[in-house]
PDB file of C-alpha atoms in Angstrom:
ATOM      1  CA  MET A   1     -54.189 -59.749 -57.823  1.00 44.00           C
ATOM      2  CA  SER A   2     -52.086 -57.503 -55.402  1.00 43.00           C
ATOM      3  CA  VAL A   3     -49.616 -55.578 -57.181  1.00 44.00           C
ATOM      4  CA  LEU A   4     -47.552 -54.941 -53.625  1.00 42.00           C
ATOM      5  CA  PRO A   5     -45.402 -58.561 -52.745  1.00 43.00           C
ATOM      6  CA  LEU A   6     -46.855 -59.605 -49.136  1.00 45.00           C
ATOM      7  CA  ASN A   7     -42.907 -60.552 -47.997  1.00 47.00           C
ATOM      8  CA  SER A   8     -39.599 -59.038 -49.166  1.00 43.00           C
ATOM      9  CA  PRO A   9     -37.106 -61.002 -48.583  1.00 44.00           C
ATOM     10  CA  THR A  10     -34.371 -58.827 -49.597  1.00 44.00           C
ATOM     11  CA  VAL A  11     -35.642 -55.904 -46.552  1.00 41.00           C
ATOM     12  CA  SER A  12     -35.960 -58.904 -44.172  1.00 39.00           C
ATOM     13  CA  SER A  13     -32.488 -59.911 -44.806  1.00 37.00           C
ATOM     14  CA  TYR A  14     -31.096 -56.725 -44.307  1.00 36.00           C
ATOM     15  CA  ASN A  15     -32.941 -56.244 -41.029  1.00 43.00           C
ATOM     16  CA  LEU A  16     -31.894 -59.739 -40.463  1.00 41.00           C
ATOM     17  CA  ASN A  17     -28.001 -59.013 -41.049  1.00 48.00           C
ATOM     18  CA  GLY A  18     -28.012 -55.893 -39.610  1.00 49.00           C
ATOM     19  CA  HIS A  19     -28.931 -56.614 -36.458  1.00 51.00           C
ATOM     20  CA  GLY A  20     -26.714 -59.412 -36.587  1.00 52.00           C
ATOM     21  CA  ASN A  21     -23.636 -57.150 -37.576  1.00 54.00           C
ATOM     22  CA  SER A  22     -24.836 -54.319 -34.630  1.00 49.00           C
ATOM     23  CA  ARG A  23     -24.945 -57.549 -31.999  1.00 54.00           C
ATOM     24  CA  THR A  24     -21.395 -59.078 -33.657  1.00 52.00           C
ATOM     25  CA  SER A  25     -19.910 -55.332 -33.183  1.00 48.00           C
ATOM     26  CA  SER A  26     -21.425 -54.953 -29.672  1.00 49.00           C
ATOM     27  CA  SER A  27     -19.674 -58.025 -28.674  1.00 52.00           C
ATOM     28  CA  MET A  28     -16.425 -57.012 -30.027  1.00 50.00           C
ATOM     29  CA  SER A  29     -17.049 -53.801 -27.859  1.00 53.00           C
ATOM     30  CA  SER A  30     -17.713 -55.329 -24.895  1.00 58.00           C
ATOM     31  CA  ARG A  31     -13.991 -57.294 -25.181  1.00 72.00           C
ATOM     32  CA  ILE A  32     -12.648 -53.916 -24.814  1.00 80.00           C
ATOM     33  CA  PRO A  33     -11.639 -53.151 -21.171  1.00 76.00           C
ATOM     34  CA  ALA A  34     -14.031 -50.087 -20.337  1.00 75.00           C
ATOM     35  CA  ILE A  35     -10.968 -47.839 -19.446  1.00 74.00           C
ATOM     36  CA  PHE A  36     -10.181 -47.916 -23.415  1.00 76.00           C
ATOM     37  CA  ARG A  37     -13.421 -47.846 -24.282  1.00 79.00           C
ATOM     38  CA  ARG A  38     -14.024 -44.399 -22.555  1.00 72.00           C
ATOM     39  CA  LEU A  39     -10.933 -42.881 -23.376  1.00 73.00           C
ATOM     40  CA  HIS A  40     -13.161 -40.219 -25.297  1.00 71.00           C
ATOM     41  CA  ARG A  41     -15.121 -39.324 -22.364  1.00 76.00           C
ATOM     42  CA  PHE A  42     -12.962 -36.307 -20.798  1.00 76.00           C
ATOM     43  CA  GLN A  43     -16.223 -34.802 -18.867  1.00 81.00           C
ATOM     44  CA  GLN A  44     -16.638 -37.933 -17.111  1.00 81.00           C
ATOM     45  CA  MET A  45     -13.051 -38.484 -15.892  1.00 87.00           C
ATOM     46  CA  ASP A  46     -11.953 -38.193 -12.422  1.00 85.00           C
ATOM     47  CA  PHE A  47      -8.987 -36.138 -12.820  1.00 90.00           C
ATOM     48  CA  GLU A  48      -8.937 -35.504  -8.817  1.00 92.00           C
ATOM     49  CA  LEU A  49      -8.811 -39.326  -8.216  1.00 88.00           C
ATOM     50  CA  ALA A  50      -6.288 -40.324 -10.455  1.00 90.00           C
ATOM     51  CA  ALA A  51      -4.282 -37.569  -9.239  1.00 93.00           C
ATOM     52  CA  TRP A  52      -4.691 -38.959  -5.553  1.00 92.00           C
ATOM     53  CA  GLN A  53      -3.817 -42.416  -7.067  1.00 90.00           C
ATOM     54  CA  LEU A  54      -0.452 -41.187  -9.175  1.00 93.00           C
ATOM     55  CA  THR A  55       0.385 -39.403  -5.715  1.00 92.00           C
ATOM     56  CA  TYR A  56      -0.291 -42.318  -3.336  1.00 91.00           C
ATOM     57  CA  LEU A  57       1.243 -45.473  -5.807  1.00 91.00           C
ATOM     58  CA  CYS A  58       4.770 -43.358  -4.330  1.00 90.00           C
ATOM     59  CA  LEU A  59       3.936 -42.452  -0.710  1.00 89.00           C
ATOM     60  CA  SER A  60       2.051 -45.414   0.001  1.00 87.00           C
ATOM     61  CA  PRO A  61       1.008 -47.683  -2.944  1.00 88.00           C
ATOM     62  CA  LYS A  62      -1.063 -50.418  -1.021  1.00 86.00           C
ATOM     63  CA  ARG A  63      -3.476 -47.534   0.002  1.00 86.00           C
ATOM     64  CA  VAL A  64      -4.484 -47.274  -3.721  1.00 85.00           C
ATOM     65  CA  TYR A  65      -5.327 -51.005  -3.733  1.00 84.00           C
ATOM     66  CA  ARG A  66      -7.584 -50.752  -0.932  1.00 79.00           C
ATOM     67  CA  ASN A  67     -10.090 -49.134  -3.003  1.00 75.00           C
ATOM     68  CA  VAL A  68     -10.473 -52.459  -5.816  1.00 74.00           C
ATOM     69  CA  TYR A  69     -12.730 -54.035  -2.945  1.00 73.00           C
ATOM     70  CA  PHE A  70     -14.828 -50.813  -2.700  1.00 72.00           C
ATOM     71  CA  HIS A  71     -14.947 -51.054  -6.732  1.00 69.00           C
ATOM     72  CA  LYS A  72     -15.603 -54.286  -7.101  1.00 71.00           C
ATOM     73  CA  GLN A  73     -18.647 -54.192  -4.694  1.00 72.00           C
ATOM     74  CA  THR A  74     -19.949 -51.056  -6.311  1.00 73.00           C
ATOM     75  CA  LYS A  75     -19.163 -51.886 -10.109  1.00 72.00           C
ATOM     76  CA  ASN A  76     -18.566 -55.643  -9.694  1.00 73.00           C
ATOM     77  CA  THR A  77     -15.073 -55.401 -11.155  1.00 79.00           C
ATOM     78  CA  TRP A  78     -11.836 -55.361  -9.710  1.00 81.00           C
ATOM     79  CA  ALA A  79     -10.430 -52.826 -12.770  1.00 81.00           C
ATOM     80  CA  ARG A  80     -11.054 -49.261 -12.882  1.00 84.00           C
ATOM     81  CA  ASP A  81     -13.248 -48.140 -15.737  1.00 81.00           C
ATOM     82  CA  ASP A  82     -12.180 -44.412 -15.547  1.00 83.00           C
ATOM     83  CA  PRO A  83      -9.127 -43.343 -18.128  1.00 88.00           C
ATOM     84  CA  ALA A  84      -8.345 -40.076 -16.526  1.00 91.00           C
ATOM     85  CA  ILE A  85      -4.850 -42.110 -15.261  1.00 92.00           C
ATOM     86  CA  LEU A  86      -4.243 -43.254 -18.479  1.00 93.00           C
ATOM     87  CA  VAL A  87      -4.555 -39.521 -19.758  1.00 94.00           C
ATOM     88  CA  LEU A  88      -2.593 -38.231 -16.556  1.00 95.00           C
ATOM     89  CA  LEU A  89       0.074 -40.973 -17.685  1.00 96.00           C
ATOM     90  CA  ALA A  90       0.377 -39.483 -21.324  1.00 96.00           C
ATOM     91  CA  ALA A  91       0.609 -35.988 -20.389  1.00 96.00           C
ATOM     92  CA  CYS A  92       3.299 -36.705 -17.916  1.00 97.00           C
ATOM     93  CA  LEU A  93       5.455 -38.944 -20.544  1.00 97.00           C
ATOM     94  CA  SER A  94       4.529 -36.369 -23.285  1.00 97.00           C
ATOM     95  CA  VAL A  95       5.831 -33.374 -20.915  1.00 97.00           C
ATOM     96  CA  ALA A  96       9.030 -35.878 -20.019  1.00 97.00           C
ATOM     97  CA  ALA A  97       9.491 -36.149 -23.794  1.00 97.00           C
ATOM     98  CA  ILE A  98       9.689 -32.507 -24.487  1.00 97.00           C
ATOM     99  CA  ALA A  99      12.715 -32.199 -21.708  1.00 97.00           C
ATOM    100  CA  TRP A 100      14.684 -35.141 -23.155  1.00 96.00           C
ATOM    101  CA  SER A 101      14.558 -33.764 -26.486  1.00 96.00           C
ATOM    102  CA  VAL A 102      15.741 -30.102 -25.510  1.00 96.00           C
ATOM    103  CA  VAL A 103      18.940 -31.825 -23.608  1.00 94.00           C
ATOM    104  CA  TYR A 104      19.347 -33.859 -26.534  1.00 93.00           C
ATOM    105  CA  SER A 105      18.372 -30.751 -28.950  1.00 93.00           C
ATOM    106  CA  TYR A 106      15.420 -32.600 -30.734  1.00 95.00           C
ATOM    107  CA  THR A 107      13.018 -30.649 -33.422  1.00 95.00           C
ATOM    108  CA  PRO A 108       9.619 -30.196 -32.580  1.00 95.00           C
ATOM    109  CA  LEU A 109       8.830 -33.196 -34.917  1.00 96.00           C
ATOM    110  CA  GLN A 110      11.408 -35.038 -33.258  1.00 95.00           C
ATOM    111  CA  ALA A 111      10.051 -34.465 -30.070  1.00 96.00           C
ATOM    112  CA  ILE A 112       6.560 -35.417 -31.184  1.00 96.00           C
ATOM    113  CA  GLN A 113       7.593 -38.680 -31.887  1.00 96.00           C
ATOM    114  CA  LEU A 114      10.004 -39.378 -28.909  1.00 96.00           C
ATOM    115  CA  ALA A 115       6.700 -38.177 -27.317  1.00 97.00           C
ATOM    116  CA  LEU A 116       4.527 -41.230 -29.470  1.00 97.00           C
ATOM    117  CA  LEU A 117       6.985 -43.866 -28.871  1.00 96.00           C
ATOM    118  CA  MET A 118       7.127 -42.971 -24.958  1.00 96.00           C
ATOM    119  CA  ILE A 119       3.588 -43.572 -24.662  1.00 96.00           C
ATOM    120  CA  ILE A 120       2.725 -46.593 -27.316  1.00 96.00           C
ATOM    121  CA  ARG A 121       5.829 -48.794 -26.759  1.00 96.00           C
ATOM    122  CA  ASP A 122       7.484 -47.773 -23.432  1.00 96.00           C
ATOM    123  CA  TYR A 123       4.039 -47.580 -21.653  1.00 96.00           C
ATOM    124  CA  LEU A 124       0.707 -49.157 -24.199  1.00 96.00           C
ATOM    125  CA  LEU A 125       2.901 -51.858 -25.971  1.00 97.00           C
ATOM    126  CA  VAL A 126       4.879 -53.144 -23.118  1.00 97.00           C
ATOM    127  CA  GLY A 127       1.865 -52.703 -20.459  1.00 96.00           C
ATOM    128  CA  VAL A 128      -0.422 -55.393 -23.044  1.00 96.00           C
ATOM    129  CA  ILE A 129       2.433 -58.016 -23.136  1.00 97.00           C
ATOM    130  CA  VAL A 130       2.827 -57.213 -19.199  1.00 97.00           C
ATOM    131  CA  ALA A 131      -0.671 -57.371 -18.552  1.00 97.00           C
ATOM    132  CA  THR A 132      -1.157 -60.293 -20.585  1.00 97.00           C
ATOM    133  CA  ILE A 133       1.740 -62.292 -19.187  1.00 97.00           C
ATOM    134  CA  LEU A 134       0.193 -61.308 -15.400  1.00 96.00           C
ATOM    135  CA  TRP A 135      -3.257 -62.329 -16.634  1.00 96.00           C
ATOM    136  CA  ALA A 136      -2.399 -66.059 -17.804  1.00 96.00           C
ATOM    137  CA  PHE A 137       0.289 -66.860 -15.179  1.00 96.00           C
ATOM    138  CA  SER A 138      -2.126 -65.856 -12.337  1.00 95.00           C
ATOM    139  CA  ASN A 139      -5.289 -67.513 -13.708  1.00 94.00           C
ATOM    140  CA  GLY A 140      -3.080 -70.521 -14.648  1.00 93.00           C
ATOM    141  CA  VAL A 141      -0.760 -70.528 -11.443  1.00 92.00           C
ATOM    142  CA  LEU A 142      -1.647 -68.383  -8.712  1.00 93.00           C
ATOM    143  CA  LEU A 143      -5.544 -69.223  -8.296  1.00 91.00           C
ATOM    144  CA  SER A 144      -6.628 -70.732  -5.114  1.00 84.00           C
ATOM    145  CA  PRO A 145      -8.798 -74.279  -5.292  1.00 78.00           C
ATOM    146  CA  PRO A 146     -11.885 -73.889  -5.589  1.00 69.00           C
ATOM    147  CA  SER A 147     -14.386 -73.543  -2.375  1.00 59.00           C
ATOM    148  CA  HIS A 148     -17.891 -73.035  -1.186  1.00 47.00           C
ATOM    149  CA  SER A 149     -16.644 -69.182   0.475  1.00 50.00           C
ATOM    150  CA  THR A 150     -15.234 -68.072  -3.127  1.00 52.00           C
ATOM    151  CA  PRO A 151     -17.271 -66.579  -5.453  1.00 55.00           C
ATOM    152  CA  ALA A 152     -17.457 -68.489  -8.852  1.00 51.00           C
ATOM    153  CA  ASP A 153     -16.209 -65.126 -10.780  1.00 62.00           C
ATOM    154  CA  SER A 154     -13.100 -65.263  -8.949  1.00 79.00           C
ATOM    155  CA  LYS A 155     -10.296 -64.839 -11.568  1.00 88.00           C
ATOM    156  CA  VAL A 156      -8.080 -62.261 -12.464  1.00 92.00           C
ATOM    157  CA  GLU A 157      -9.943 -59.600 -15.295  1.00 91.00           C
ATOM    158  CA  TRP A 158      -6.748 -59.149 -18.050  1.00 93.00           C
ATOM    159  CA  ALA A 159      -8.133 -55.096 -17.564  1.00 91.00           C
ATOM    160  CA  TYR A 160      -7.240 -55.460 -13.660  1.00 93.00           C
ATOM    161  CA  ALA A 161      -3.738 -56.881 -14.713  1.00 95.00           C
ATOM    162  CA  PHE A 162      -3.251 -53.398 -17.188  1.00 95.00           C
ATOM    163  CA  ASP A 163      -4.189 -51.571 -14.055  1.00 93.00           C
ATOM    164  CA  VAL A 164      -0.929 -53.179 -12.042  1.00 95.00           C
ATOM    165  CA  HIS A 165       0.735 -52.525 -14.979  1.00 96.00           C
ATOM    166  CA  THR A 166       0.128 -48.535 -14.939  1.00 96.00           C
ATOM    167  CA  ASN A 167       0.047 -48.588 -10.964  1.00 95.00           C
ATOM    168  CA  ALA A 168       3.618 -50.517 -11.337  1.00 96.00           C
ATOM    169  CA  PHE A 169       5.064 -48.278 -14.367  1.00 97.00           C
ATOM    170  CA  PHE A 170       4.483 -44.742 -12.768  1.00 96.00           C
ATOM    171  CA  PRO A 171       7.101 -44.897 -10.079  1.00 96.00           C
ATOM    172  CA  PHE A 172       9.119 -46.409 -12.615  1.00 97.00           C
ATOM    173  CA  PHE A 173       8.411 -43.814 -14.914  1.00 97.00           C
ATOM    174  CA  LEU A 174       9.512 -40.416 -12.345  1.00 97.00           C
ATOM    175  CA  MET A 175      12.811 -43.102 -11.630  1.00 97.00           C
ATOM    176  CA  LEU A 176      14.094 -43.412 -15.240  1.00 96.00           C
ATOM    177  CA  TYR A 177      12.345 -40.970 -17.483  1.00 97.00           C
ATOM    178  CA  ILE A 178      12.680 -37.880 -14.632  1.00 97.00           C
ATOM    179  CA  ALA A 179      15.298 -38.427 -11.831  1.00 97.00           C
ATOM    180  CA  GLN A 180      17.877 -39.898 -14.656  1.00 96.00           C
ATOM    181  CA  LEU A 181      16.916 -36.331 -16.624  1.00 96.00           C
ATOM    182  CA  PHE A 182      17.912 -34.062 -13.963  1.00 95.00           C
ATOM    183  CA  LEU A 183      21.158 -37.017 -13.646  1.00 95.00           C
ATOM    184  CA  VAL A 184      22.158 -37.834 -16.845  1.00 94.00           C
ATOM    185  CA  ALA A 185      25.261 -35.208 -16.909  1.00 92.00           C
ATOM    186  CA  ILE A 186      26.381 -37.608 -13.808  1.00 94.00           C
ATOM    187  CA  ILE A 187      25.772 -41.087 -15.008  1.00 94.00           C
ATOM    188  CA  LEU A 188      26.891 -40.718 -18.573  1.00 91.00           C
ATOM    189  CA  LYS A 189      31.061 -39.972 -17.034  1.00 92.00           C
ATOM    190  CA  ASN A 190      33.769 -42.045 -16.994  1.00 92.00           C
ATOM    191  CA  ASN A 191      34.466 -43.368 -13.416  1.00 94.00           C
ATOM    192  CA  TRP A 192      32.980 -46.047 -11.278  1.00 95.00           C
ATOM    193  CA  ILE A 193      31.137 -43.545  -8.862  1.00 96.00           C
ATOM    194  CA  CYS A 194      28.920 -42.292 -11.754  1.00 96.00           C
ATOM    195  CA  LEU A 195      28.707 -46.213 -13.039  1.00 96.00           C
ATOM    196  CA  PHE A 196      27.380 -46.927  -9.435  1.00 97.00           C
ATOM    197  CA  ILE A 197      24.849 -43.862  -9.139  1.00 97.00           C
ATOM    198  CA  SER A 198      23.400 -45.120 -12.731  1.00 96.00           C
ATOM    199  CA  ASN A 199      22.902 -48.957 -12.124  1.00 97.00           C
ATOM    200  CA  THR A 200      21.581 -48.211  -8.775  1.00 97.00           C
ATOM    201  CA  LEU A 201      18.999 -46.108 -10.005  1.00 97.00           C
ATOM    202  CA  TYR A 202      17.947 -48.705 -12.735  1.00 97.00           C
ATOM    203  CA  LEU A 203      18.049 -51.015  -9.998  1.00 98.00           C
ATOM    204  CA  ALA A 204      15.591 -49.385  -7.791  1.00 97.00           C
ATOM    205  CA  ALA A 205      13.434 -48.342 -10.874  1.00 97.00           C
ATOM    206  CA  PHE A 206      12.765 -52.456 -11.621  1.00 97.00           C
ATOM    207  CA  ALA A 207      12.524 -53.258  -8.298  1.00 97.00           C
ATOM    208  CA  GLN A 208      10.294 -51.119  -7.279  1.00 96.00           C
ATOM    209  CA  TYR A 209       8.299 -52.329 -10.323  1.00 97.00           C
ATOM    210  CA  VAL A 210       8.162 -55.648  -9.651  1.00 97.00           C
ATOM    211  CA  TYR A 211       6.977 -54.418  -6.327  1.00 96.00           C
ATOM    212  CA  GLY A 212       3.877 -52.813  -7.776  1.00 95.00           C
ATOM    213  CA  VAL A 213       3.167 -55.797  -9.868  1.00 96.00           C
ATOM    214  CA  TYR A 214       3.464 -58.047  -6.535  1.00 97.00           C
ATOM    215  CA  LEU A 215       1.283 -55.504  -4.406  1.00 95.00           C
ATOM    216  CA  GLY A 216      -1.328 -55.308  -7.150  1.00 94.00           C
ATOM    217  CA  LEU A 217      -2.029 -59.101  -7.318  1.00 95.00           C
ATOM    218  CA  ASN A 218      -1.597 -59.519  -3.903  1.00 94.00           C
ATOM    219  CA  ALA A 219      -4.660 -57.547  -3.300  1.00 91.00           C
ATOM    220  CA  LEU A 220      -6.744 -60.363  -4.759  1.00 91.00           C
ATOM    221  CA  PRO A 221      -8.271 -62.221  -2.082  1.00 88.00           C
ATOM    222  CA  PHE A 222      -8.637 -65.446  -4.583  1.00 90.00           C
ATOM    223  CA  LEU A 223      -4.545 -65.674  -5.417  1.00 93.00           C
ATOM    224  CA  VAL A 224      -2.315 -67.809  -3.349  1.00 93.00           C
ATOM    225  CA  ARG A 225       1.435 -67.653  -3.330  1.00 93.00           C
ATOM    226  CA  THR A 226       1.734 -64.319  -5.239  1.00 94.00           C
ATOM    227  CA  GLU A 227       5.109 -64.304  -3.428  1.00 95.00           C
ATOM    228  CA  VAL A 228       6.643 -65.952  -6.603  1.00 96.00           C
ATOM    229  CA  LEU A 229       6.096 -62.609  -8.460  1.00 96.00           C
ATOM    230  CA  LEU A 230       8.932 -61.404  -6.385  1.00 97.00           C
ATOM    231  CA  ALA A 231      11.354 -64.044  -7.952  1.00 96.00           C
ATOM    232  CA  PRO A 232      12.536 -61.764 -10.524  1.00 96.00           C
ATOM    233  CA  LEU A 233      14.159 -59.304  -7.790  1.00 97.00           C
ATOM    234  CA  LEU A 234      16.941 -62.156  -7.879  1.00 97.00           C
ATOM    235  CA  PRO A 235      18.146 -62.383 -11.045  1.00 97.00           C
ATOM    236  CA  LEU A 236      17.390 -58.564 -11.617  1.00 97.00           C
ATOM    237  CA  PHE A 237      19.750 -58.191  -8.016  1.00 97.00           C
ATOM    238  CA  THR A 238      22.457 -60.567  -9.447  1.00 97.00           C
ATOM    239  CA  GLY A 239      22.590 -58.636 -12.815  1.00 97.00           C
ATOM    240  CA  TYR A 240      23.339 -55.407 -10.672  1.00 97.00           C
ATOM    241  CA  VAL A 241      26.325 -56.827  -8.768  1.00 97.00           C
ATOM    242  CA  ALA A 242      28.127 -58.242 -12.429  1.00 97.00           C
ATOM    243  CA  SER A 243      27.098 -54.709 -13.836  1.00 96.00           C
ATOM    244  CA  LEU A 244      29.297 -53.249 -11.083  1.00 96.00           C
ATOM    245  CA  LEU A 245      32.315 -54.513 -12.580  1.00 95.00           C
ATOM    246  CA  GLY A 246      32.219 -51.924 -15.704  1.00 92.00           C
ATOM    247  CA  PHE A 247      28.729 -52.074 -17.497  1.00 95.00           C
ATOM    248  CA  ASN A 248      27.074 -49.187 -17.404  1.00 96.00           C
ATOM    249  CA  VAL A 249      22.906 -49.659 -17.399  1.00 96.00           C
ATOM    250  CA  ALA A 250      22.241 -45.841 -18.559  1.00 95.00           C
ATOM    251  CA  LYS A 251      25.084 -45.158 -20.882  1.00 94.00           C
ATOM    252  CA  HIS A 252      23.732 -48.439 -23.413  1.00 94.00           C
ATOM    253  CA  VAL A 253      20.130 -47.626 -22.729  1.00 94.00           C
ATOM    254  CA  LEU A 254      20.235 -43.985 -23.563  1.00 94.00           C
ATOM    255  CA  SER A 255      22.680 -44.780 -27.166  1.00 92.00           C
ATOM    256  CA  MET A 256      19.834 -47.008 -27.911  1.00 89.00           C
ATOM    257  CA  TYR A 257      17.287 -44.284 -27.001  1.00 88.00           C
ATOM    258  CA  PHE A 258      18.785 -41.824 -28.554  1.00 87.00           C
ATOM    259  CA  GLY A 259      21.769 -42.982 -30.821  1.00 78.00           C
ATOM    260  CA  SER A 260      24.408 -40.947 -28.660  1.00 59.00           C
TER     261      SER A 260
END
């Protein structure tokens, strides 16, 4: 009679469960966009390319989107997988938070809180919401009818929609987080010229963001009727004209932001 058991259900079930958990974990990890999964790989980030992209997002944004075709051909994805641009944007927002904290005489702890607010809420949380809306709307409304020349995987990736938000956010950031900082002493004054400057700055920022979103999705060859993405410009301009009657946008936004 053998002393040792011929089979070990405990060990077997342990291996089975461990393998299952590994596969489940791998499946869940694969659903997270590569740009977020690789945030800890600083040595592999191409900060030079990211800086080039941020520069041309202001000078010639169409040139940035020419690279998505090359990225699709080489890596079989429309979305970027290098998180360097996220790190640079977080750094820019942190510097802006420090500058605004100096203007409003914030303590170091308050400056850190402001930086986290700008990064997590203004950029990431808003980006997740916008990307989800763009992803659902594009795949539900803007996809071209299937044809023999259309690849089977011609759908907007959620990660690409987040890329579109990222690209559109940087010019928006320069106008409302940087330019507004230098103009804050002017735009908060109580006269119509200052109100005009304030509201025009906000109009330009949001219009640039809408146009950036349009450029990003218009770059995908399998989307049609992308002009509808410019539709928010009409209510935006209407609201701008109405605001010139006496509603200073900067005053209300900064009072909500800084409580003053």
